Amino acid sequence: MRPSGPCWILTLDASTPRSAIAVGRVDVDAGTHARVASDDEAAEQASAQLMPRVERVLARAGITPRALAAVACGRGPGTFTGTRVAVASAKGLAYGLGVPVVGVSTLAAVAASAEHEGPVLALLDARKGEVYGGRFECARLDGGEGLPRVSAVGDERVAPLATLVEALAPRSPTLRVVGSGVEPYRDALPPSLLATARSLPGPTSAGLWAATVDAWANGRLEDPAALEAVYLRQSYAEIGIHPPKRPFVKSPFV
């Protein structure tokens, strides 16, 4: 059950080349939230420095890990290694602190990063001529009155962009397209969508925070043991190629 009153939440995502971390307060009862400190990093192998960056963000927020009511995590889809690192890190932190985890769709965080009020098609480059995609309805992303809303419309999927657009992007004059799947496959976007499409390497910390607040407000809390990465296709580890080298991450704060 979600605690009442103001709560501190740490959220992180490393499913894309841009890994993001944010910490802030949410009070669902009062309908308020504030992102207090954050870190966006687009450098290669940024996920390898995830835990030191988490420590720095918490220090900038002026809190200790014990103040956290939950640890949220972008669970994918995205890069297999980065997603696995983020999920393992979040589970290790949550276990050590005795708090629940909040699973956040990386595509939802990308959609919120568009900072568009209305329908958003979030796309991430899945390689092999395909994209990960999901459609969302976004509202109250400006940090004003009320909590942000990032609601999924249909299922997330992996497919060639033209197939995905046909399935998830019926004509809408206000629909926006955003994400790392825009640039490599822009020729497959209809002109009406291409005109306002925006390429992003991954979710911003602001977008990740908005998607996290929405997940928290809707009670998507779970035991750390239940949190699983979402790949939408088999990972290399699952098919026996490049088995994971990283062990389970134990919280450095306990």
GROMACS .gro file of N, CA and C in nm, residues 16 20 38 60 67 70 88 106 116 127 157 159 177 180 187 190 194 203 220 233:
model
   60
   16THR      N    1   1.875   0.349  -2.185
   16THR     CA    2   1.910   0.416  -2.310
   16THR      C    3   2.049   0.480  -2.296
   20ALA      N    4   1.939   0.857  -1.654
   20ALA     CA    5   1.883   0.968  -1.577
   20ALA      C    6   1.854   0.925  -1.434
   38SER      N    7   1.865   1.616  -0.957
   38SER     CA    8   1.864   1.523  -1.069
   38SER      C    9   1.999   1.520  -1.138
   60ARG      N   10   2.294   1.611  -0.295
   60ARG     CA   11   2.246   1.743  -0.339
   60ARG      C   12   2.105   1.770  -0.290
   67ALA      N   13   1.573   0.821   0.424
   67ALA     CA   14   1.455   0.907   0.410
   67ALA      C   15   1.363   0.860   0.298
   70ALA      N   16   1.052   0.490  -0.126
   70ALA     CA   17   1.053   0.392  -0.234
   70ALA      C   18   1.168   0.423  -0.328
   88ALA      N   19   1.879  -0.415  -1.132
   88ALA     CA   20   1.954  -0.476  -1.023
   88ALA      C   21   1.991  -0.373  -0.917
  106THR      N   22   1.019   0.276  -1.941
  106THR     CA   23   1.114   0.369  -2.003
  106THR      C   24   1.048   0.446  -2.116
  116HIS      N   25   0.495   1.755  -2.389
  116HIS     CA   26   0.378   1.785  -2.473
  116HIS      C   27   0.252   1.741  -2.402
  127ARG      N   28   1.726  -0.143  -3.295
  127ARG     CA   29   1.817  -0.202  -3.392
  127ARG      C   30   1.744  -0.307  -3.477
  157ARG      N   31   0.524  -0.233  -2.776
  157ARG     CA   32   0.561  -0.341  -2.866
  157ARG      C   33   0.690  -0.308  -2.939
  159ALA      N   34   0.857  -0.353  -3.329
  159ALA     CA   35   0.817  -0.380  -3.467
  159ALA      C   36   0.886  -0.280  -3.559
  177VAL      N   37   0.574   1.273  -3.184
  177VAL     CA   38   0.661   1.156  -3.185
  177VAL      C   39   0.796   1.197  -3.127
  180SER      N   40   1.471   0.807  -2.949
  180SER     CA   41   1.588   0.771  -3.030
  180SER      C   42   1.552   0.693  -3.155
  187ASP      N   43   1.250   0.814  -4.244
  187ASP     CA   44   1.188   0.798  -4.375
  187ASP      C   45   1.058   0.718  -4.369
  190PRO      N   46   0.519   0.922  -4.148
  190PRO     CA   47   0.435   1.005  -4.236
  190PRO      C   48   0.474   1.152  -4.222
  194LEU      N   49   0.635   1.357  -3.905
  194LEU     CA   50   0.776   1.396  -3.916
  194LEU      C   51   0.796   1.544  -3.889
  203PRO      N   52   1.513   0.921  -2.196
  203PRO     CA   53   1.435   1.010  -2.110
  203PRO      C   54   1.521   1.113  -2.039
  220ARG      N   55   0.151   0.173  -0.822
  220ARG     CA   56   0.226   0.064  -0.885
  220ARG      C   57   0.353   0.033  -0.805
  233ARG      N   58   1.167  -0.830  -2.642
  233ARG     CA   59   1.223  -0.938  -2.724
  233ARG      C   60   1.325  -1.009  -2.637
   0.00000   0.00000   0.00000
